[in-house]
Amino acid sequence: MAEQEKRQVLGMLIPLGGGDPIPLLKKKLLVGRRESCDIVLRFPNVSAHHCELFLREGYWYVRDLNSRNGVKVNGKRVKVGEKRIDPDDVLSIARHKYRVQYDPQKLGAVGPPPDDEVTSVFRQSLLERAGLVKKRRRGQEPAPYEEDQPRRIRPDEELDESFISRQHSQRPL
């Protein structure tokens, strides 16, 4: 008996453009162009180590490994963290699409699917979520709002009480 037949099939990737189905034989699979990957996709737009598929609580998840052409689930890009793949979802690796087929109950799932938004909580800092700093762009530190910056006072400038009370009332507690 072949080694693949002995292993339990935990799911299948069905190529939407045609081709042979890819069995999901382990609970953690590395997908990429390199021969050392568990699932080898020999396409030039697939990164050497493109993404990781893993099974948790009866559901498949995908994590992008900083690939050049990205990973999508049902057309939505997986940017940070991981994304749950429900049965019959479409997984796009670069521009190659696969329908993911599996049965969560057979893989140990109990009750409703786990909340997928837990990882999105960590995408922003607490200050960003509270609205105390501007959202940062890639590779930049968060910039505080201008009103949070103290205003420099010129030595020749006269201060009246209204200016001082205005400055203190604008500062967050």
Short mmCIF file of N, CA and C in Angstrom, two decimals:
data_model
loop_
_atom_site.label_atom_id
_atom_site.label_comp_id
_atom_site.label_asym_id
_atom_site.label_seq_id
_atom_site.Cartn_x
_atom_site.Cartn_y
_atom_site.Cartn_z
N MET A 1 0.84 -1.18 0.00
CA MET A 1 0.00 0.00 0.00
C MET A 1 0.89 1.24 0.00
N ALA A 2 0.57 2.24 -0.79
CA ALA A 2 1.38 3.45 -0.88
C ALA A 2 1.25 4.26 0.41
N GLU A 3 2.29 5.06 0.67
CA GLU A 3 2.31 5.85 1.89
C GLU A 3 1.16 6.85 1.95
N GLN A 4 0.77 7.45 0.81
CA GLN A 4 -0.33 8.41 0.78
C GLN A 4 -1.65 7.75 1.15
N GLU A 5 -1.84 6.50 0.77
CA GLU A 5 -3.10 5.83 1.08
C GLU A 5 -3.22 5.53 2.56
N LYS A 6 -2.08 5.34 3.24
CA LYS A 6 -2.10 5.06 4.68
C LYS A 6 -2.50 6.29 5.48
N ARG A 7 -2.11 7.46 5.00
CA ARG A 7 -2.39 8.70 5.72
C ARG A 7 -3.85 9.10 5.57
N GLN A 8 -4.35 9.75 6.59
CA GLN A 8 -5.71 10.28 6.55
C GLN A 8 -5.70 11.58 5.75
N VAL A 9 -6.63 11.74 4.83
CA VAL A 9 -6.76 12.97 4.07
C VAL A 9 -7.58 13.95 4.91
N LEU A 10 -7.00 15.10 5.25
CA LEU A 10 -7.63 16.09 6.11
C LEU A 10 -8.40 17.15 5.33
N GLY A 11 -8.31 17.08 4.02
CA GLY A 11 -9.00 18.03 3.16
C GLY A 11 -8.39 17.98 1.77
N MET A 12 -8.95 18.80 0.87
CA MET A 12 -8.45 18.83 -0.51
C MET A 12 -8.44 20.27 -1.01
N LEU A 13 -7.43 20.58 -1.84
CA LEU A 13 -7.41 21.82 -2.61
C LEU A 13 -7.78 21.44 -4.03
N ILE A 14 -8.89 21.94 -4.51
CA ILE A 14 -9.36 21.64 -5.86
C ILE A 14 -9.03 22.83 -6.76
N PRO A 15 -8.11 22.68 -7.72
CA PRO A 15 -7.76 23.80 -8.60
C PRO A 15 -8.96 24.23 -9.45
N LEU A 16 -9.26 25.53 -9.44
CA LEU A 16 -10.41 26.02 -10.19
C LEU A 16 -10.12 26.13 -11.69
N GLY A 17 -8.86 26.20 -12.07
CA GLY A 17 -8.51 26.27 -13.47
C GLY A 17 -8.30 24.91 -14.10
N GLY A 18 -8.59 23.86 -13.38
CA GLY A 18 -8.34 22.50 -13.86
C GLY A 18 -7.05 21.96 -13.29
N GLY A 19 -6.93 20.68 -13.27
CA GLY A 19 -5.74 20.03 -12.72
C GLY A 19 -6.11 19.04 -11.64
N ASP A 20 -5.09 18.37 -11.13
CA ASP A 20 -5.31 17.34 -10.11
C ASP A 20 -5.56 17.97 -8.75
N PRO A 21 -6.50 17.41 -7.96
CA PRO A 21 -6.71 17.88 -6.59
C PRO A 21 -5.46 17.62 -5.75
N ILE A 22 -5.24 18.50 -4.79
CA ILE A 22 -4.09 18.38 -3.89
C ILE A 22 -4.60 17.96 -2.52
N PRO A 23 -4.20 16.77 -2.03
CA PRO A 23 -4.66 16.34 -0.71
C PRO A 23 -3.91 17.06 0.40
N LEU A 24 -4.63 17.37 1.47
CA LEU A 24 -4.03 17.97 2.66
C LEU A 24 -3.80 16.83 3.64
N LEU A 25 -2.53 16.42 3.77
CA LEU A 25 -2.22 15.19 4.50
C LEU A 25 -1.65 15.42 5.90
N LYS A 26 -1.24 16.63 6.20
CA LYS A 26 -0.68 16.94 7.52
C LYS A 26 -1.42 18.11 8.12
N LYS A 27 -1.29 18.28 9.44
CA LYS A 27 -1.99 19.37 10.12
C LYS A 27 -1.32 20.72 9.92
N LYS A 28 -0.09 20.72 9.43
CA LYS A 28 0.63 21.96 9.15
C LYS A 28 1.38 21.76 7.85
N LEU A 29 1.09 22.62 6.85
CA LEU A 29 1.66 22.46 5.52
C LEU A 29 2.28 23.76 5.04
N LEU A 30 3.50 23.68 4.53
CA LEU A 30 4.18 24.81 3.93
C LEU A 30 3.92 24.77 2.43
N VAL A 31 3.46 25.90 1.88
CA VAL A 31 3.13 25.98 0.45
C VAL A 31 4.09 26.96 -0.21
N GLY A 32 4.68 26.53 -1.33
CA GLY A 32 5.58 27.42 -2.04
C GLY A 32 6.17 26.76 -3.27
N ARG A 33 7.12 27.45 -3.88
CA ARG A 33 7.74 26.99 -5.11
C ARG A 33 8.90 26.02 -4.85
N ARG A 34 9.51 26.06 -3.67
CA ARG A 34 10.67 25.22 -3.36
C ARG A 34 10.28 23.75 -3.21
N GLU A 35 11.19 22.89 -3.59
CA GLU A 35 10.95 21.45 -3.47
C GLU A 35 10.83 21.00 -2.01
N SER A 36 11.37 21.78 -1.09
CA SER A 36 11.29 21.42 0.33
C SER A 36 9.92 21.69 0.94
N CYS A 37 9.02 22.35 0.22
CA CYS A 37 7.68 22.65 0.73
C CYS A 37 6.81 21.39 0.72
N ASP A 38 5.81 21.36 1.58
CA ASP A 38 4.88 20.23 1.62
C ASP A 38 3.99 20.22 0.37
N ILE A 39 3.56 21.40 -0.06
CA ILE A 39 2.79 21.54 -1.30
C ILE A 39 3.62 22.41 -2.23
N VAL A 40 4.10 21.83 -3.31
CA VAL A 40 4.96 22.54 -4.25
C VAL A 40 4.11 23.04 -5.42
N LEU A 41 4.12 24.36 -5.62
CA LEU A 41 3.42 24.97 -6.75
C LEU A 41 4.50 25.57 -7.66
N ARG A 42 4.73 24.94 -8.77
CA ARG A 42 5.81 25.34 -9.67
C ARG A 42 5.36 26.44 -10.63
N PHE A 43 5.10 27.61 -10.08
CA PHE A 43 4.71 28.77 -10.87
C PHE A 43 5.65 29.92 -10.54
N PRO A 44 6.07 30.72 -11.51
CA PRO A 44 7.02 31.80 -11.23
C PRO A 44 6.48 32.89 -10.30
N ASN A 45 5.16 33.07 -10.23
CA ASN A 45 4.61 34.11 -9.36
C ASN A 45 4.32 33.61 -7.94
N VAL A 46 4.66 32.36 -7.63
CA VAL A 46 4.53 31.81 -6.28
C VAL A 46 5.89 31.94 -5.61
N SER A 47 5.91 32.49 -4.40
CA SER A 47 7.16 32.67 -3.66
C SER A 47 7.73 31.33 -3.22
N ALA A 48 9.01 31.33 -2.89
CA ALA A 48 9.68 30.11 -2.45
C ALA A 48 8.96 29.49 -1.25
N HIS A 49 8.66 30.29 -0.26
CA HIS A 49 7.82 29.91 0.88
C HIS A 49 6.68 30.91 0.91
N HIS A 50 5.58 30.58 0.29
CA HIS A 50 4.49 31.52 0.04
C HIS A 50 3.56 31.67 1.24
N CYS A 51 3.04 30.55 1.72
CA CYS A 51 2.10 30.61 2.84
C CYS A 51 2.15 29.29 3.62
N GLU A 52 1.42 29.31 4.71
CA GLU A 52 1.34 28.13 5.57
C GLU A 52 -0.14 27.83 5.81
N LEU A 53 -0.50 26.58 5.64
CA LEU A 53 -1.85 26.11 5.96
C LEU A 53 -1.75 25.29 7.24
N PHE A 54 -2.65 25.51 8.18
CA PHE A 54 -2.61 24.71 9.40
C PHE A 54 -4.02 24.48 9.92
N LEU A 55 -4.16 23.37 10.61
CA LEU A 55 -5.44 22.91 11.14
C LEU A 55 -5.49 23.25 12.63
N ARG A 56 -6.60 23.90 13.04
CA ARG A 56 -6.78 24.22 14.46
C ARG A 56 -8.26 24.11 14.80
N GLU A 57 -8.57 23.32 15.80
CA GLU A 57 -9.94 23.12 16.29
C GLU A 57 -10.89 22.69 15.18
N GLY A 58 -10.38 21.89 14.22
CA GLY A 58 -11.21 21.35 13.16
C GLY A 58 -11.35 22.25 11.94
N TYR A 59 -10.69 23.41 11.93
CA TYR A 59 -10.78 24.36 10.81
C TYR A 59 -9.40 24.63 10.25
N TRP A 60 -9.34 24.82 8.93
CA TRP A 60 -8.10 25.17 8.26
C TRP A 60 -7.91 26.68 8.31
N TYR A 61 -6.67 27.10 8.51
CA TYR A 61 -6.28 28.50 8.52
C TYR A 61 -5.13 28.69 7.54
N VAL A 62 -4.96 29.92 7.07
CA VAL A 62 -3.84 30.25 6.19
C VAL A 62 -3.11 31.45 6.79
N ARG A 63 -1.79 31.44 6.66
CA ARG A 63 -0.94 32.55 7.10
C ARG A 63 0.00 32.88 5.94
N ASP A 64 -0.02 34.13 5.49
CA ASP A 64 0.88 34.59 4.43
C ASP A 64 2.28 34.74 5.02
N LEU A 65 3.28 34.24 4.32
CA LEU A 65 4.66 34.31 4.80
C LEU A 65 5.42 35.42 4.07
N ASN A 66 4.83 36.61 4.04
CA ASN A 66 5.41 37.77 3.37
C ASN A 66 5.69 37.49 1.89
N SER A 67 4.74 36.86 1.25
CA SER A 67 4.89 36.52 -0.16
C SER A 67 4.78 37.78 -1.02
N ARG A 68 5.36 37.74 -2.19
CA ARG A 68 5.34 38.89 -3.08
C ARG A 68 3.94 39.11 -3.68
N ASN A 69 3.26 38.03 -4.07
CA ASN A 69 1.98 38.16 -4.75
C ASN A 69 0.76 37.85 -3.88
N GLY A 70 0.97 37.60 -2.61
CA GLY A 70 -0.11 37.54 -1.65
C GLY A 70 -0.98 36.28 -1.64
N VAL A 71 -1.85 36.26 -0.64
CA VAL A 71 -2.80 35.17 -0.43
C VAL A 71 -4.16 35.82 -0.18
N LYS A 72 -5.21 35.25 -0.77
CA LYS A 72 -6.56 35.75 -0.57
C LYS A 72 -7.49 34.60 -0.20
N VAL A 73 -8.49 34.91 0.60
CA VAL A 73 -9.57 33.97 0.91
C VAL A 73 -10.85 34.65 0.46
N ASN A 74 -11.53 34.04 -0.49
CA ASN A 74 -12.75 34.60 -1.08
C ASN A 74 -12.53 36.03 -1.59
N GLY A 75 -11.39 36.28 -2.18
CA GLY A 75 -11.11 37.58 -2.77
C GLY A 75 -10.57 38.63 -1.82
N LYS A 76 -10.51 38.33 -0.50
CA LYS A 76 -10.00 39.29 0.48
C LYS A 76 -8.58 38.91 0.86
N ARG A 77 -7.68 39.86 0.74
CA ARG A 77 -6.26 39.60 1.00
C ARG A 77 -6.00 39.33 2.47
N VAL A 78 -5.16 38.34 2.74
CA VAL A 78 -4.71 38.03 4.09
C VAL A 78 -3.45 38.86 4.31
N LYS A 79 -3.55 39.90 5.14
CA LYS A 79 -2.42 40.82 5.31
C LYS A 79 -1.58 40.48 6.52
N VAL A 80 -2.21 40.47 7.67
CA VAL A 80 -1.48 40.25 8.92
C VAL A 80 -2.15 39.11 9.66
N GLY A 81 -1.35 38.28 10.26
CA GLY A 81 -1.91 37.19 11.06
C GLY A 81 -2.42 36.06 10.20
N GLU A 82 -3.51 35.49 10.62
CA GLU A 82 -4.05 34.30 9.96
C GLU A 82 -5.52 34.50 9.63
N LYS A 83 -6.00 33.70 8.72
CA LYS A 83 -7.41 33.78 8.31
C LYS A 83 -7.98 32.37 8.24
N ARG A 84 -9.15 32.19 8.83
CA ARG A 84 -9.82 30.89 8.79
C ARG A 84 -10.35 30.65 7.38
N ILE A 85 -10.23 29.41 6.91
CA ILE A 85 -10.76 29.01 5.62
C ILE A 85 -11.90 28.05 5.89
N ASP A 86 -13.10 28.46 5.61
CA ASP A 86 -14.26 27.59 5.81
C ASP A 86 -14.40 26.63 4.64
N PRO A 87 -15.15 25.53 4.81
CA PRO A 87 -15.36 24.60 3.71
C PRO A 87 -15.95 25.31 2.49
N ASP A 88 -15.43 24.98 1.32
CA ASP A 88 -15.84 25.53 0.02
C ASP A 88 -15.43 26.99 -0.20
N ASP A 89 -14.58 27.54 0.66
CA ASP A 89 -14.00 28.86 0.40
C ASP A 89 -13.00 28.73 -0.74
N VAL A 90 -12.74 29.87 -1.40
CA VAL A 90 -11.75 29.90 -2.48
C VAL A 90 -10.47 30.51 -1.94
N LEU A 91 -9.39 29.75 -2.00
CA LEU A 91 -8.07 30.19 -1.56
C LEU A 91 -7.27 30.56 -2.80
N SER A 92 -6.78 31.80 -2.85
CA SER A 92 -5.95 32.26 -3.97
C SER A 92 -4.52 32.38 -3.49
N ILE A 93 -3.64 31.65 -4.13
CA ILE A 93 -2.21 31.71 -3.84
C ILE A 93 -1.58 32.33 -5.07
N ALA A 94 -1.09 33.57 -4.92
CA ALA A 94 -0.71 34.40 -6.06
C ALA A 94 -1.98 34.54 -6.90
N ARG A 95 -2.00 34.11 -8.15
CA ARG A 95 -3.22 34.19 -8.96
C ARG A 95 -3.84 32.82 -9.22
N HIS A 96 -3.42 31.83 -8.46
CA HIS A 96 -3.92 30.47 -8.64
C HIS A 96 -4.98 30.20 -7.59
N LYS A 97 -6.16 29.80 -8.05
CA LYS A 97 -7.32 29.65 -7.15
C LYS A 97 -7.64 28.19 -6.91
N TYR A 98 -7.98 27.90 -5.64
CA TYR A 98 -8.31 26.54 -5.22
C TYR A 98 -9.55 26.59 -4.34
N ARG A 99 -10.45 25.66 -4.53
CA ARG A 99 -11.58 25.49 -3.63
C ARG A 99 -11.12 24.54 -2.53
N VAL A 100 -11.33 24.95 -1.29
CA VAL A 100 -10.89 24.15 -0.15
C VAL A 100 -12.07 23.29 0.31
N GLN A 101 -11.88 21.98 0.29
CA GLN A 101 -12.95 21.06 0.70
C GLN A 101 -12.48 20.24 1.90
N TYR A 102 -13.30 20.26 2.94
CA TYR A 102 -13.06 19.45 4.13
C TYR A 102 -14.31 19.47 5.00
N ASP A 103 -14.35 18.58 5.98
CA ASP A 103 -15.49 18.50 6.89
C ASP A 103 -14.99 18.81 8.31
N PRO A 104 -15.33 19.99 8.85
CA PRO A 104 -14.84 20.37 10.18
C PRO A 104 -15.20 19.37 11.29
N GLN A 105 -16.41 18.78 11.22
CA GLN A 105 -16.82 17.84 12.27
C GLN A 105 -15.92 16.60 12.28
N LYS A 106 -15.54 16.11 11.09
CA LYS A 106 -14.66 14.95 11.03
C LYS A 106 -13.25 15.28 11.53
N LEU A 107 -12.91 16.57 11.52
CA LEU A 107 -11.58 16.98 11.96
C LEU A 107 -11.58 17.46 13.41
N GLY A 108 -12.70 17.30 14.11
CA GLY A 108 -12.74 17.60 15.54
C GLY A 108 -13.41 18.90 15.93
N ALA A 109 -14.06 19.59 15.01
CA ALA A 109 -14.73 20.85 15.35
C ALA A 109 -15.98 20.56 16.17
N VAL A 110 -16.19 21.38 17.19
CA VAL A 110 -17.36 21.26 18.04
C VAL A 110 -18.02 22.63 18.13
N GLY A 111 -19.31 22.70 17.85
CA GLY A 111 -20.02 23.97 17.94
C GLY A 111 -19.75 24.86 16.75
N PRO A 112 -20.09 26.15 16.90
CA PRO A 112 -19.90 27.09 15.79
C PRO A 112 -18.41 27.35 15.54
N PRO A 113 -18.09 27.87 14.35
CA PRO A 113 -16.69 28.18 14.05
C PRO A 113 -16.14 29.21 15.02
N PRO A 114 -14.85 29.12 15.35
CA PRO A 114 -14.25 30.13 16.24
C PRO A 114 -14.27 31.50 15.58
N ASP A 115 -14.28 32.54 16.39
CA ASP A 115 -14.31 33.91 15.89
C ASP A 115 -13.04 34.19 15.11
N ASP A 116 -13.21 34.66 13.89
CA ASP A 116 -12.07 34.93 13.01
C ASP A 116 -11.50 36.32 13.23
N GLU A 117 -12.18 37.18 13.98
CA GLU A 117 -11.75 38.56 14.14
C GLU A 117 -10.76 38.75 15.29
N VAL A 118 -10.43 37.71 16.02
CA VAL A 118 -9.54 37.83 17.16
C VAL A 118 -8.19 38.38 16.73
N THR A 119 -7.64 37.88 15.62
CA THR A 119 -6.33 38.33 15.19
C THR A 119 -6.36 39.76 14.67
N SER A 120 -7.53 40.25 14.19
CA SER A 120 -7.58 41.62 13.68
C SER A 120 -7.44 42.64 14.80
N VAL A 121 -7.69 42.26 16.05
CA VAL A 121 -7.53 43.16 17.17
C VAL A 121 -6.08 43.63 17.28
N PHE A 122 -5.14 42.79 16.90
CA PHE A 122 -3.74 43.10 17.07
C PHE A 122 -3.14 43.83 15.88
N ARG A 123 -3.94 44.21 14.91
CA ARG A 123 -3.43 44.90 13.73
C ARG A 123 -3.10 46.36 14.00
N GLN A 124 -3.68 46.95 15.04
CA GLN A 124 -3.44 48.34 15.39
C GLN A 124 -2.95 48.43 16.82
N SER A 125 -2.17 49.47 17.10
CA SER A 125 -1.75 49.69 18.47
C SER A 125 -2.95 50.20 19.27
N LEU A 126 -2.85 50.16 20.58
CA LEU A 126 -3.94 50.65 21.43
C LEU A 126 -4.17 52.14 21.21
N LEU A 127 -3.09 52.91 21.01
CA LEU A 127 -3.24 54.34 20.77
C LEU A 127 -3.99 54.60 19.46
N GLU A 128 -3.70 53.81 18.41
CA GLU A 128 -4.41 53.96 17.14
C GLU A 128 -5.88 53.61 17.31
N ARG A 129 -6.17 52.53 18.02
CA ARG A 129 -7.56 52.12 18.21
C ARG A 129 -8.33 53.14 19.02
N ALA A 130 -7.65 53.84 19.94
CA ALA A 130 -8.31 54.86 20.75
C ALA A 130 -8.42 56.19 20.02
N GLY A 131 -7.80 56.30 18.85
CA GLY A 131 -7.87 57.52 18.07
C GLY A 131 -6.91 58.60 18.55
N LEU A 132 -5.88 58.21 19.27
CA LEU A 132 -4.94 59.19 19.82
C LEU A 132 -3.75 59.46 18.90
N VAL A 133 -3.53 58.61 17.92
CA VAL A 133 -2.48 58.86 16.93
C VAL A 133 -3.03 58.55 15.55
N LYS A 134 -2.42 59.17 14.55
CA LYS A 134 -2.84 58.91 13.18
C LYS A 134 -2.41 57.51 12.79
N LYS A 135 -3.15 56.91 11.87
CA LYS A 135 -2.76 55.59 11.37
C LYS A 135 -1.43 55.73 10.66
N ARG A 136 -0.59 54.74 10.84
CA ARG A 136 0.73 54.81 10.24
C ARG A 136 0.73 54.19 8.85
N ARG A 137 1.63 54.68 8.06
CA ARG A 137 1.86 54.09 6.75
C ARG A 137 2.96 53.07 6.91
N ARG A 138 3.10 52.22 5.89
CA ARG A 138 4.12 51.18 5.96
C ARG A 138 5.49 51.78 6.22
N GLY A 139 6.18 51.24 7.21
CA GLY A 139 7.55 51.63 7.50
C GLY A 139 7.68 52.95 8.25
N GLN A 140 6.57 53.56 8.70
CA GLN A 140 6.66 54.82 9.42
C GLN A 140 6.15 54.64 10.83
N GLU A 141 6.70 55.48 11.70
CA GLU A 141 6.22 55.50 13.08
C GLU A 141 4.89 56.24 13.11
N PRO A 142 4.01 55.92 14.06
CA PRO A 142 2.75 56.66 14.14
C PRO A 142 3.01 58.13 14.48
N ALA A 143 2.34 59.01 13.76
CA ALA A 143 2.51 60.45 13.99
C ALA A 143 1.41 60.95 14.91
N PRO A 144 1.76 61.67 15.97
CA PRO A 144 0.72 62.20 16.85
C PRO A 144 -0.02 63.33 16.14
N TYR A 145 -1.25 63.59 16.55
CA TYR A 145 -2.02 64.68 15.98
C TYR A 145 -1.37 66.01 16.35
N GLU A 146 -1.54 66.99 15.48
CA GLU A 146 -0.89 68.28 15.69
C GLU A 146 -1.31 68.93 16.99
N GLU A 147 -2.58 68.79 17.36
CA GLU A 147 -3.03 69.44 18.59
C GLU A 147 -2.39 68.83 19.84
N ASP A 148 -1.84 67.61 19.71
CA ASP A 148 -1.17 67.00 20.85
C ASP A 148 0.24 67.55 21.04
N GLN A 149 0.76 68.29 20.06
CA GLN A 149 2.09 68.84 20.14
C GLN A 149 2.05 70.19 20.84
N PRO A 150 2.97 70.44 21.76
CA PRO A 150 3.00 71.76 22.40
C PRO A 150 3.38 72.84 21.39
N ARG A 151 2.78 73.98 21.51
CA ARG A 151 3.08 75.08 20.60
C ARG A 151 4.26 75.85 21.16
N ARG A 152 5.24 76.13 20.31
CA ARG A 152 6.40 76.92 20.73
C ARG A 152 5.99 78.38 20.85
N ILE A 153 6.46 78.99 21.89
CA ILE A 153 6.15 80.40 22.14
C ILE A 153 7.41 81.21 21.90
N ARG A 154 7.26 82.26 21.10
CA ARG A 154 8.40 83.14 20.83
C ARG A 154 8.70 83.96 22.08
N PRO A 155 9.97 84.29 22.29
CA PRO A 155 10.33 85.07 23.49
C PRO A 155 9.65 86.44 23.53
N ASP A 156 9.39 87.04 22.38
CA ASP A 156 8.79 88.37 22.37
C ASP A 156 7.27 88.33 22.40
N GLU A 157 6.69 87.14 22.43
CA GLU A 157 5.23 87.00 22.39
C GLU A 157 4.65 87.19 23.79
N GLU A 158 3.57 87.98 23.84
CA GLU A 158 2.90 88.17 25.13
C GLU A 158 1.78 87.15 25.25
N LEU A 159 1.64 86.62 26.43
CA LEU A 159 0.60 85.61 26.65
C LEU A 159 -0.50 86.20 27.50
N ASP A 160 -1.71 85.96 27.09
CA ASP A 160 -2.84 86.36 27.91
C ASP A 160 -3.46 85.10 28.51
N GLU A 161 -4.36 85.29 29.43
CA GLU A 161 -4.93 84.14 30.13
C GLU A 161 -5.78 83.26 29.22
N SER A 162 -6.40 83.83 28.21
CA SER A 162 -7.24 83.03 27.32
C SER A 162 -6.39 82.04 26.53
N PHE A 163 -5.16 82.45 26.13
CA PHE A 163 -4.26 81.55 25.41
C PHE A 163 -3.86 80.37 26.30
N ILE A 164 -3.52 80.67 27.54
CA ILE A 164 -3.09 79.62 28.46
C ILE A 164 -4.23 78.65 28.74
N SER A 165 -5.45 79.15 28.99
CA SER A 165 -6.56 78.23 29.27
C SER A 165 -6.93 77.43 28.03
N ARG A 166 -6.81 78.03 26.82
CA ARG A 166 -7.09 77.30 25.57
C ARG A 166 -6.11 76.15 25.40
N GLN A 167 -4.83 76.39 25.66
CA GLN A 167 -3.81 75.36 25.50
C GLN A 167 -4.09 74.18 26.45
N HIS A 168 -4.46 74.48 27.69
CA HIS A 168 -4.70 73.42 28.66
C HIS A 168 -6.00 72.68 28.38
N SER A 169 -7.00 73.34 27.83
CA SER A 169 -8.28 72.66 27.58
C SER A 169 -8.20 71.74 26.37
N GLN A 170 -7.23 71.97 25.48
CA GLN A 170 -7.11 71.13 24.28
C GLN A 170 -6.32 69.85 24.55
N ARG A 171 -5.61 69.78 25.60
CA ARG A 171 -4.79 68.60 25.89
C ARG A 171 -5.66 67.47 26.41
N PRO A 172 -5.42 66.25 25.91
CA PRO A 172 -6.17 65.10 26.44
C PRO A 172 -5.72 64.76 27.85
N LEU A 173 -6.64 64.22 28.61
CA LEU A 173 -6.30 63.84 30.00
C LEU A 173 -5.59 62.55 30.06
#
